[in-house]
Coordinates of C-alpha atoms in Angstrom, one line a residue:
M136 CA 0.0 12.6 -29.7
F137 CA 0.2 15.6 -27.4
V138 CA -1.8 18.8 -27.1
D139 CA 0.5 21.5 -25.9
L140 CA -1.5 23.7 -23.6
D141 CA 1.4 26.1 -23.0
F142 CA 1.6 25.3 -19.3
P143 CA 5.2 26.0 -18.2
I144 CA 6.2 24.6 -14.8
A145 CA 9.7 26.0 -14.2
R146 CA 12.7 27.1 -16.3
T147 CA 15.7 24.9 -15.9
S148 CA 18.6 26.4 -13.9
R149 CA 21.1 24.1 -15.6
L150 CA 22.0 26.6 -18.4
P151 CA 22.9 30.3 -18.1
E152 CA 19.9 32.5 -19.2
T153 CA 21.9 33.7 -22.3
L154 CA 22.4 30.1 -23.5
R155 CA 18.9 28.8 -22.7
P156 CA 16.5 28.3 -25.6
A157 CA 13.3 30.3 -25.3
H158 CA 11.3 27.0 -25.3
A159 CA 13.5 25.4 -22.6
V160 CA 10.8 24.9 -20.0
D161 CA 9.4 21.9 -18.2
R162 CA 5.8 21.4 -19.3
I163 CA 2.7 19.6 -18.4
R164 CA 1.0 18.3 -21.5
F165 CA -2.4 16.7 -22.2
R166 CA -2.4 13.5 -24.2
P167 CA -5.8 12.7 -25.7
R168 CA -6.8 9.0 -26.0
S169 CA -5.8 7.1 -29.1
G170 CA -9.1 5.2 -29.4
P171 CA -12.6 4.9 -28.0
N172 CA -11.7 2.6 -25.2
E173 CA -8.4 4.2 -24.3
L174 CA -7.3 6.7 -21.6
D175 CA -6.7 10.4 -21.8
C176 CA -3.8 11.4 -19.5
W177 CA -1.8 14.4 -18.3
I178 CA 2.0 14.1 -18.5
F179 CA 4.8 16.0 -17.0
Q180 CA 8.1 15.6 -18.8
P181 CA 11.1 17.3 -17.3
L182 CA 13.5 19.1 -19.7
H183 CA 16.4 17.2 -18.1
R184 CA 15.2 13.7 -17.7
D185 CA 16.9 10.9 -15.9
V186 CA 16.1 7.8 -18.0
A187 CA 17.1 5.5 -15.1
A188 CA 14.6 7.1 -12.7
A189 CA 11.3 5.2 -12.5
P190 CA 8.3 7.3 -13.7
V191 CA 5.4 8.1 -11.4
I192 CA 1.9 7.1 -12.3
A193 CA -0.5 9.0 -10.1
V194 CA -4.2 8.1 -10.1
H195 CA -7.0 10.6 -9.2
G196 CA -10.0 10.2 -6.9
I197 CA -13.7 10.3 -7.9
K198 CA -13.5 14.0 -8.7
R199 CA -11.2 13.0 -11.5
Q200 CA -8.7 15.8 -11.0
A201 CA -5.9 14.2 -12.9
R202 CA -4.2 17.5 -13.9
E203 CA -3.9 18.4 -10.2
Q204 CA -2.0 15.2 -9.5
V205 CA 0.6 16.2 -12.1
E206 CA 0.8 19.9 -11.1
L207 CA 1.4 19.1 -7.4
L208 CA 4.1 16.4 -8.1
S209 CA 5.9 18.2 -10.9
E210 CA 8.4 20.3 -8.9
R211 CA 9.9 17.3 -7.1
A212 CA 9.7 15.3 -10.3
R213 CA 11.6 18.0 -12.1
I214 CA 14.4 18.0 -9.6
Q215 CA 14.7 14.2 -9.8
G216 CA 14.3 14.1 -13.6
R217 CA 11.2 11.9 -13.5
V218 CA 8.2 11.7 -15.8
V219 CA 4.8 11.9 -14.1
I220 CA 1.7 10.3 -15.8
A221 CA -1.8 11.0 -14.5
P222 CA -4.4 8.8 -16.4
L223 CA -7.9 10.1 -16.6
F224 CA -10.7 7.5 -16.0
D225 CA -13.7 9.4 -17.2
Q226 CA -17.1 8.8 -15.6
A227 CA -18.8 7.7 -18.8
R228 CA -16.5 4.8 -19.7
W229 CA -15.1 3.9 -16.2
P230 CA -17.7 4.7 -13.6
R231 CA -16.2 2.1 -11.2
Y232 CA -12.6 2.3 -12.2
Q233 CA -11.6 1.9 -8.5
Q234 CA -12.4 -1.8 -8.7
A235 CA -10.0 -2.4 -11.6
V236 CA -11.5 -5.5 -13.1
V237 CA -15.2 -4.6 -13.4
R238 CA -16.9 -3.8 -16.7
G239 CA -14.6 -1.7 -18.9
R240 CA -11.5 -3.2 -17.3
A241 CA -9.7 -0.1 -16.1
D242 CA -6.6 -2.2 -15.4
K243 CA -6.3 -3.2 -19.1
A244 CA -6.8 0.4 -20.2
L245 CA -3.9 1.5 -18.1
L246 CA -1.7 -1.4 -19.4
R247 CA -2.5 -0.2 -23.0
L248 CA -1.6 3.4 -22.1
V249 CA 1.7 2.4 -20.6
A250 CA 2.5 0.3 -23.7
E251 CA 1.7 3.3 -25.9
L252 CA 3.8 5.7 -23.9
E253 CA 6.7 3.2 -24.1
A254 CA 6.4 3.0 -27.8
E255 CA 6.3 6.9 -28.0
G256 CA 9.5 7.1 -25.9
V257 CA 7.8 8.9 -23.0
L258 CA 8.4 6.0 -20.7
A259 CA 11.8 4.1 -20.7
S260 CA 10.5 1.2 -18.6
Q261 CA 7.1 -0.3 -17.6
R262 CA 8.1 -0.4 -13.9
F263 CA 6.8 2.6 -12.1
I264 CA 6.2 4.3 -8.8
F265 CA 2.4 3.9 -8.3
S266 CA 0.4 6.5 -6.3
G267 CA -3.3 6.9 -5.8
F268 CA -5.5 9.2 -3.7
S269 CA -9.0 8.3 -2.4
G270 CA -10.7 6.4 -5.2
G271 CA -7.4 6.3 -7.0
A272 CA -5.8 4.6 -4.0
Q273 CA -8.5 1.9 -4.3
F274 CA -7.5 1.4 -7.9
V275 CA -3.7 1.4 -7.4
H276 CA -3.6 -1.2 -4.7
R277 CA -5.9 -3.6 -6.6
F278 CA -3.9 -3.0 -9.8
A279 CA -0.7 -3.7 -7.9
M280 CA -2.2 -7.0 -6.6
L281 CA -2.9 -8.0 -10.2
Y282 CA 0.4 -6.8 -11.7
P283 CA 3.0 -6.6 -8.9
Q284 CA 5.9 -7.1 -11.4
L285 CA 5.2 -3.6 -12.8
V286 CA 5.3 -1.7 -9.5
E287 CA 8.6 -0.4 -8.0
R288 CA 6.9 1.3 -5.0
L289 CA 3.2 1.7 -4.0
I290 CA 1.7 4.7 -2.2
V291 CA -1.9 4.2 -1.1
S292 CA -3.4 7.5 0.2
S293 CA -6.8 7.9 1.9
P294 CA -9.0 5.3 0.2
G295 CA -12.5 4.7 1.6
W296 CA -11.9 1.0 1.8
Y297 CA -9.6 -1.8 0.7
T298 CA -9.3 -5.3 -0.8
M299 CA -8.1 -7.3 2.2
P300 CA -5.7 -10.2 1.9
D301 CA -8.3 -12.8 3.0
D302 CA -10.8 -15.2 1.4
K303 CA -13.8 -12.9 1.2
L304 CA -15.3 -12.3 -2.3
Y305 CA -13.7 -9.6 -4.4
P306 CA -13.6 -6.6 -4.0
Y307 CA -13.6 -7.2 -0.2
G308 CA -11.1 -10.0 -0.4
L309 CA -9.2 -12.2 -2.8
S310 CA -11.7 -14.8 -3.8
A311 CA -13.1 -14.7 -7.3
P312 CA -16.9 -14.2 -7.7
E313 CA -18.6 -16.2 -10.5
N314 CA -17.6 -14.9 -14.0
R315 CA -14.7 -12.9 -12.6
R316 CA -11.8 -15.2 -13.2
A317 CA -9.3 -12.4 -13.6
V318 CA -9.5 -12.0 -9.8
D319 CA -7.7 -15.4 -9.4
R320 CA -4.5 -13.5 -10.1
L321 CA -4.9 -11.5 -6.8
K322 CA -4.4 -14.6 -4.7
D323 CA -1.8 -16.1 -7.0
N324 CA 0.3 -12.9 -6.9
L325 CA -0.1 -12.1 -3.2
K326 CA 3.4 -13.1 -2.1
R327 CA 4.9 -11.0 -4.9
F328 CA 2.7 -8.1 -4.0
L329 CA 3.8 -8.2 -0.4
Q330 CA 7.4 -7.7 -1.6
I331 CA 6.6 -4.2 -2.9
P332 CA 7.6 -1.4 -0.6
I333 CA 4.1 0.0 0.4
T334 CA 3.3 3.3 2.1
V335 CA -0.2 3.8 3.3
T336 CA -1.1 7.5 4.2
I337 CA -4.1 9.1 5.8
G338 CA -4.7 12.7 6.9
E339 CA -5.1 13.1 10.7
R340 CA -8.3 15.0 10.1
D341 CA -9.7 12.6 7.5
N342 CA -12.2 10.9 9.9
K343 CA -15.6 11.8 8.5
I344 CA -18.0 9.1 7.6
D345 CA -19.8 10.6 4.6
S346 CA -21.4 9.4 1.4
N347 CA -18.0 8.7 -0.2
V348 CA -17.1 6.2 2.5
R349 CA -18.8 2.9 1.7
T350 CA -20.4 1.4 4.8
N351 CA -22.2 -1.8 5.4
E352 CA -22.2 -4.5 8.1
L353 CA -19.6 -6.8 6.3
L354 CA -17.2 -3.9 5.5
D355 CA -17.4 -2.3 8.9
A356 CA -16.8 -5.6 10.7
Q357 CA -13.9 -6.5 8.4
Q358 CA -12.1 -3.1 8.2
G359 CA -13.5 -0.6 10.7
E360 CA -15.7 2.4 10.2
T361 CA -13.4 5.3 9.5
R362 CA -10.6 5.7 6.9
M363 CA -8.0 5.7 9.7
E364 CA -9.4 2.5 11.2
R365 CA -9.5 0.8 7.7
A366 CA -6.0 2.0 6.8
R367 CA -4.7 0.5 10.1
S368 CA -6.6 -2.8 9.5
W369 CA -5.2 -3.2 6.0
T370 CA -1.6 -2.4 7.0
L371 CA -1.8 -4.9 9.9
D372 CA -3.3 -7.6 7.7
L373 CA -0.7 -7.2 5.0
L374 CA 2.1 -7.5 7.6
Q375 CA 0.5 -10.6 9.2
R376 CA 0.0 -12.3 5.8
A377 CA 3.6 -11.4 4.9
Q378 CA 4.9 -13.0 8.1
A379 CA 2.7 -16.1 7.4
L380 CA 4.2 -16.4 3.9
G381 CA 7.7 -15.8 5.0
V382 CA 8.0 -12.4 3.3
D383 CA 10.1 -9.6 4.8
A384 CA 7.5 -6.9 4.0
N385 CA 8.2 -3.2 3.9
V386 CA 4.7 -1.8 4.8
R387 CA 4.1 1.4 6.8
L388 CA 1.2 3.6 7.8
V389 CA 1.9 7.3 7.9
R390 CA -0.4 10.0 9.4
L391 CA -0.2 13.4 7.7
A392 CA -0.6 16.4 10.1
R393 CA -3.2 19.0 9.6
C394 CA -4.8 17.3 6.6
G395 CA -8.3 16.2 5.8
H396 CA -9.5 14.5 2.6
S397 CA -7.7 16.7 0.1
F398 CA -4.9 15.7 -2.2
K399 CA -3.7 19.4 -2.4
R400 CA -3.6 19.8 1.4
C401 CA -2.0 16.4 1.9
V402 CA 0.8 17.6 -0.4
R403 CA 1.2 21.2 0.7
R404 CA 0.6 20.6 4.5
G405 CA 1.4 17.0 5.0
G406 CA 4.3 16.4 2.6
L407 CA 2.6 13.6 0.6
D408 CA 4.8 14.5 -2.4
R409 CA 7.9 13.7 -0.2
L410 CA 6.5 10.2 0.4
I411 CA 5.8 9.7 -3.3
L412 CA 9.1 11.2 -4.3
P413 CA 11.5 11.0 -1.3
G414 CA 15.1 12.2 -1.4
R415 CA 16.8 15.5 -1.7
A416 CA 15.1 18.6 -3.1
S417 CA 16.9 21.8 -4.1
G418 CA 20.0 20.5 -2.2
R419 CA 18.1 20.1 1.1
L420 CA 17.0 17.0 2.9
D421 CA 13.3 16.5 3.2
N422 CA 11.6 17.9 6.3
A423 CA 9.2 15.1 7.6
S424 CA 7.9 17.1 10.5
Q425 CA 4.4 16.9 9.2
Q426 CA 4.4 13.1 8.9
Q427 CA 4.2 10.5 11.7
T428 CA 4.6 6.8 11.1
C429 CA 1.8 5.2 13.1
D430 CA 2.5 2.7 15.9
L431 CA 0.5 -0.3 14.7
A432 CA 0.8 -2.0 18.1
A433 CA -1.0 0.8 19.9

């Protein structure tokens, strides 16, 4: 079920104006939840869809600006013929959606949404490009650890902290606390998770330690104090674990120029959309001048 909010994105240029139907526009649509424990979501469906192109699932931060995710990714998605899905984890039902397997099971809610969208013909395949910003980045990397077979590429942008590939208790590490047996899948799936191409991004100005950056003695010692330090620690740890497990990992850390902790600015200034949806746009190659792959050996 869709609610058409009459939100046109761009008219297609593939037909002459005289032959183009009046309704021939790419649109963002809102899909209300199908049941009390299901997810609302925003959806971008391009008029000219490439059914072979993996869809994008983009997960919001704690401000829950799901529509913004779709709006800012829609232009490149339109050019590539990709569907974009932005699930909405509302505060009342999923107050800690970032941790995926806590009360409410945000991970299972997303699995049900994907299955519903497949049945409705919105998604052609369950495998997707998975992107998350801030709190959403926490969710997507934990979800990908649980279900690596569903993720084609993973983009983890500006989370406050991470689940590290070590033996500390979840959500700090991969060991299952009492009565949290679902976490056992994290350790079991680690080798498969490390085979996913992973891009970690952080704005070069995203260095404030505020109330949204969890801090405690264990976390600071394990990962560092700032988002940049923690991003670097996680990236290095993934590469080291991959080497130990004999996995040829594709993990990189990218710093976005002139960006703080803002999804909009990371897209418009830093080119985050080009990392989520790389390739040609409007016949031109991407300009990556606002991005810098970090030297992890420094």
